[in-house]
Coordinates of C-alpha atoms in Angstrom, one line a residue:
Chain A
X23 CA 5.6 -26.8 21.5
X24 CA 1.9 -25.9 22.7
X25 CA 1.2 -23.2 25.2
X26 CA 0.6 -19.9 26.6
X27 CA 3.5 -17.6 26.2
X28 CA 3.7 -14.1 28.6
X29 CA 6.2 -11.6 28.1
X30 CA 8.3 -10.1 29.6
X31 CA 8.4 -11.5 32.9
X32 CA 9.5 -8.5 34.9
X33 CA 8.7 -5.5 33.6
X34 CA 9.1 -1.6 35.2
X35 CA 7.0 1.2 34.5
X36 CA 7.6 4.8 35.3
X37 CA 4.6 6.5 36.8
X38 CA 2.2 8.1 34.2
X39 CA 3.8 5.4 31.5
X40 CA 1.6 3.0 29.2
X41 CA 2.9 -0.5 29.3
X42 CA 2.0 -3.5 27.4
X43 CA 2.3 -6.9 28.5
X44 CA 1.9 -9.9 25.6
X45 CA 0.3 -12.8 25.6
X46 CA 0.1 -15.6 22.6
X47 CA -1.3 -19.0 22.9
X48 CA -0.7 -22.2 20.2
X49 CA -3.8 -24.1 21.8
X50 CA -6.3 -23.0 19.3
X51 CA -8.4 -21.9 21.9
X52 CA -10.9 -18.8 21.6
X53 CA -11.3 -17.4 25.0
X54 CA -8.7 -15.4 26.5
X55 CA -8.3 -14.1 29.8
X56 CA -6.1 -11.4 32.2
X57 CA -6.0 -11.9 35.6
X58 CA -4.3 -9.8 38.4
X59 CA -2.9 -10.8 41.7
X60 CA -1.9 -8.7 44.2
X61 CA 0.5 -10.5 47.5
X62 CA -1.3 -12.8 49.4
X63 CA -4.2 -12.2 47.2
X64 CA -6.5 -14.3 44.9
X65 CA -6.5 -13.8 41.0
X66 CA -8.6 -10.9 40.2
X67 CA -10.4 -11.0 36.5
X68 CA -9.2 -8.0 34.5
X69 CA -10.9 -8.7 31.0
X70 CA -11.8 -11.8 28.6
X71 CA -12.2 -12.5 25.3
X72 CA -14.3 -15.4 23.6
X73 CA -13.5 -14.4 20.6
X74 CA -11.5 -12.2 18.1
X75 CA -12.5 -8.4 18.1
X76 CA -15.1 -9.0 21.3
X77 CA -13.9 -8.6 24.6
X78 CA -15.8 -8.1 27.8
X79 CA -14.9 -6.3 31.3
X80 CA -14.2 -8.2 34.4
X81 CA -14.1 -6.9 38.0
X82 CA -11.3 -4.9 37.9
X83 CA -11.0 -3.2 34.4
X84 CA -10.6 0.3 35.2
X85 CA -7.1 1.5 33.8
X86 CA -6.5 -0.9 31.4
X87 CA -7.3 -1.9 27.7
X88 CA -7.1 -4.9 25.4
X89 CA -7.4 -5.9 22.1
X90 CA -8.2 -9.4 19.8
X91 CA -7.5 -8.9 16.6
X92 CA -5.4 -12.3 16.2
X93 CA -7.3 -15.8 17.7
X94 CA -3.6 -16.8 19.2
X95 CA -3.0 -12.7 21.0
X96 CA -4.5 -10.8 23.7
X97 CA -2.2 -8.2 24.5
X98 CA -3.1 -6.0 28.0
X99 CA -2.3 -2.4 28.4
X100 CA -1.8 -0.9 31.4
X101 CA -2.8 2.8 31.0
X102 CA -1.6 5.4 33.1
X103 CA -5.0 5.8 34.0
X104 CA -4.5 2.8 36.7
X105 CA -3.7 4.0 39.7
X106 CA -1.6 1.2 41.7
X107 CA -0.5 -1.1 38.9
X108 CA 2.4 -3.0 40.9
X109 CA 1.1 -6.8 41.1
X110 CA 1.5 -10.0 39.2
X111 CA -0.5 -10.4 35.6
X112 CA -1.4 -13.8 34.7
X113 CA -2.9 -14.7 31.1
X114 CA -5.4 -17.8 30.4
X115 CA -7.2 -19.9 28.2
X116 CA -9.7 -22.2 27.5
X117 CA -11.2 -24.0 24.6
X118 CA -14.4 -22.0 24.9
X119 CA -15.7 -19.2 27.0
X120 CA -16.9 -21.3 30.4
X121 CA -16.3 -24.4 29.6
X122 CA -13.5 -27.1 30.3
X123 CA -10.2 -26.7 32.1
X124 CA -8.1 -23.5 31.8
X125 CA -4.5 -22.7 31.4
X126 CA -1.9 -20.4 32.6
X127 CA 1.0 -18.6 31.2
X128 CA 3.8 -18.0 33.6
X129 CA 2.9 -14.3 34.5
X130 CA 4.3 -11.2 34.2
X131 CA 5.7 -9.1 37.3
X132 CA 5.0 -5.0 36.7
X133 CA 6.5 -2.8 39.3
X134 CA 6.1 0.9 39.0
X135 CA 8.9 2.4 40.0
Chain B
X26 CA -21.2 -13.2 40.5
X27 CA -20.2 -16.3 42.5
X28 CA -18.4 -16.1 45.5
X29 CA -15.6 -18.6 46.6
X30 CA -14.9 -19.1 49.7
X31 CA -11.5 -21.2 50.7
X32 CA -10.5 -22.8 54.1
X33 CA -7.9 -22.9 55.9
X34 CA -6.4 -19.4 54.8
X35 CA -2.9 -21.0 56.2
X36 CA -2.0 -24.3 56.9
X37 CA 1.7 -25.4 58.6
X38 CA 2.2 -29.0 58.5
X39 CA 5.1 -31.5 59.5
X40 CA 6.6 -33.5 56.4
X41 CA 4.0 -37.1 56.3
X42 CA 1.1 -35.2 57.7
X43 CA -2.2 -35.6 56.0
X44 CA -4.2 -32.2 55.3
X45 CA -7.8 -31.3 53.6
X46 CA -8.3 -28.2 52.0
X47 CA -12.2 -27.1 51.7
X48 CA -14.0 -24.9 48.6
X49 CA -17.2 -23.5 49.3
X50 CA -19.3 -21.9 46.5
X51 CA -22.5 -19.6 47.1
X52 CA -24.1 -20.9 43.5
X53 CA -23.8 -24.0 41.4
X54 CA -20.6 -23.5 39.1
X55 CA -19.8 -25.7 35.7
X56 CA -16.6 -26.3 35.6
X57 CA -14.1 -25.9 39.0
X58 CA -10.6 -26.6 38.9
X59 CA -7.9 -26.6 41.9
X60 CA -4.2 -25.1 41.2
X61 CA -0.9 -24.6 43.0
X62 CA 1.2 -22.1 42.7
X63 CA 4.6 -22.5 42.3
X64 CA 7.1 -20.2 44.4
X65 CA 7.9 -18.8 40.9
X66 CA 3.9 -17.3 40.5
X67 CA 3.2 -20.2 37.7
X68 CA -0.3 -21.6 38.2
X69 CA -0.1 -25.6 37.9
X70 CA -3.2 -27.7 36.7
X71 CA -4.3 -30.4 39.6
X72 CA -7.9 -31.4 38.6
X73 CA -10.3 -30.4 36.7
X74 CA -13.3 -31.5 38.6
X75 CA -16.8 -30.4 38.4
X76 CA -18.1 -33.4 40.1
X77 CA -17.1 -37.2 41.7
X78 CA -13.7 -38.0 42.7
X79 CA -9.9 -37.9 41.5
X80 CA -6.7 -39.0 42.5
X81 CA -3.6 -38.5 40.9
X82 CA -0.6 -39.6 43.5
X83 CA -0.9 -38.4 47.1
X84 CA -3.2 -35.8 45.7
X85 CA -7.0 -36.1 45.7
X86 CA -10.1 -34.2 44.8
X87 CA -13.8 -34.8 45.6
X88 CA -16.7 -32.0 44.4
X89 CA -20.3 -32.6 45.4
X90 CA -21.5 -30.2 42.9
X91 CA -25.6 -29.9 44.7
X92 CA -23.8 -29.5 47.9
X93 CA -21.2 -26.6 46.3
X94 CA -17.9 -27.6 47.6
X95 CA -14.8 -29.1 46.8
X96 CA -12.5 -31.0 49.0
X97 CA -8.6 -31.3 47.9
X98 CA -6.7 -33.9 49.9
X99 CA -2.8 -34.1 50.3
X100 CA -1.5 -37.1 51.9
X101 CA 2.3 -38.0 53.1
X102 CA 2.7 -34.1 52.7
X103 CA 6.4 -33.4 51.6
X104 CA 8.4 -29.7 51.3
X105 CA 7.7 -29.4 47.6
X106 CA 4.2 -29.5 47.9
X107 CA 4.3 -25.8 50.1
X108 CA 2.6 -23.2 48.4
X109 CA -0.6 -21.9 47.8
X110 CA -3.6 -23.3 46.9
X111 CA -6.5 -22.4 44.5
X112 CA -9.7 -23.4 43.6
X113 CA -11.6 -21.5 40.9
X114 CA -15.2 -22.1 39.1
X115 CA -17.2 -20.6 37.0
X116 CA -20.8 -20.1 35.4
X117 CA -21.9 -20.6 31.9
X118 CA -20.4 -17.9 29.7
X119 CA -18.3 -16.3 32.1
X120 CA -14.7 -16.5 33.8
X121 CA -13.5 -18.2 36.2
X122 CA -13.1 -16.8 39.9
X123 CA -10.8 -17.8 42.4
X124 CA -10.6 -18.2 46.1
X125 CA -8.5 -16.6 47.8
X126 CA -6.0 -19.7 48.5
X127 CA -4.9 -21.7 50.6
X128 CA -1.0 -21.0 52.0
X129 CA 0.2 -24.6 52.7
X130 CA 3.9 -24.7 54.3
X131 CA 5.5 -28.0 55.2
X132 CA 8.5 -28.4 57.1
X133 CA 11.2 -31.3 57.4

């Protein structure tokens, strides 16, 4: 069965915890994205990958990490470092890095508490 | 990087009404693509349209790329189809970037 898998779908972080939220794909695709959204907010681009072990900033990257060491993983960490992590993470892919149609997993929902 | 720029922020409609959603871009973009999301946060596919028209059901989509914008049209609007809106693009090498959506609520 193809797609983007994200888990878990609700997670909760104590304050000053790391967390990691998982993302695998089965499309074969190399580029890999992390998006945040915040209520009644667009997605926001946390960090992409176009292929293993290279990995690029986006807007928001401050107080978070990532890594690519498999083609079908792109794991993002939420550091401790970020200072209002409550929101909704999505993770995407596309065959290439800017080209064709993307696809989403189903999200994961962090809430500090 | 681009900027996109999506109109009406909120949209209330009575079930059958017709609607057009607007996407503005403030540079040329390869690739754009309009989603809905769910009330469950998933994004869902619509088109994939960087240029020219497509219709799938009461859903269409028309992008006139050397004008930069996209139109998404709902027609017959039903309850199901309340949510929000997204349209996305991007550049050669980079990510995509959304609008801020579109918050479509249709009532019976």
């Amino acid at each position: 069965d193809g797609g983007i898998t994200q888990s878990p779908k609700y997670l909760f972080r104590k304050e000053g915890q790391n967390v990691t939220l998982s993302c695998e794909q089965n499309l074969n695709h190399d580029a890999m994205y992390w998006y945040r959204q915040d209520p009644g907010q667009g997605l926001r681009l946390i960090y992409y990958s176009q292929i293993v072990n290279d990995f690029q900033k986006g807007d928001i990257a401050e107080g978070y990490s990532v890594s690519r060491e498999k083609k079908e993983s792109f794991p993002l960490t939420v550091t401790s470092a970020q200072k209002n992590p409550t929101a909704f993470y999505l993770c995407a892919t596309t065959p290439l890095l800017g080209y064709t149609e993307a696809f989403f997993g189903q999200g994961t929902r962090l809430t500090v508490v | 990087g681009i900027q996109v720029e999506q109109s009406p922020p909120d949209l209330i409609l009575q079930e059958g009404a017709n609607s057009t959603l607007r996407c503005n871009f403030s540079d040329s973009v390869n690739n754009l693509q309009w989603f809905h999301q769910n009330p469950w946060g998933q994004l869902i596919n619509l088109f994939y349209i960087p240029s020219g028209t497509k219709q799938n059901g009461r859903l269409s989509a028309t992008t006139v790329a050397t004008e930069r914008y996209s139109l998404l049209y709902i027609s017959s609007s039903q309850t199901t189809d309340s949510g929000v809106y997204f349209c996305a693009g991007d550049q050669a090498g980079t990510a995509l970037i959304f609008g801020k959506g579109t918050t479509l609520s249709v009532s019976s």
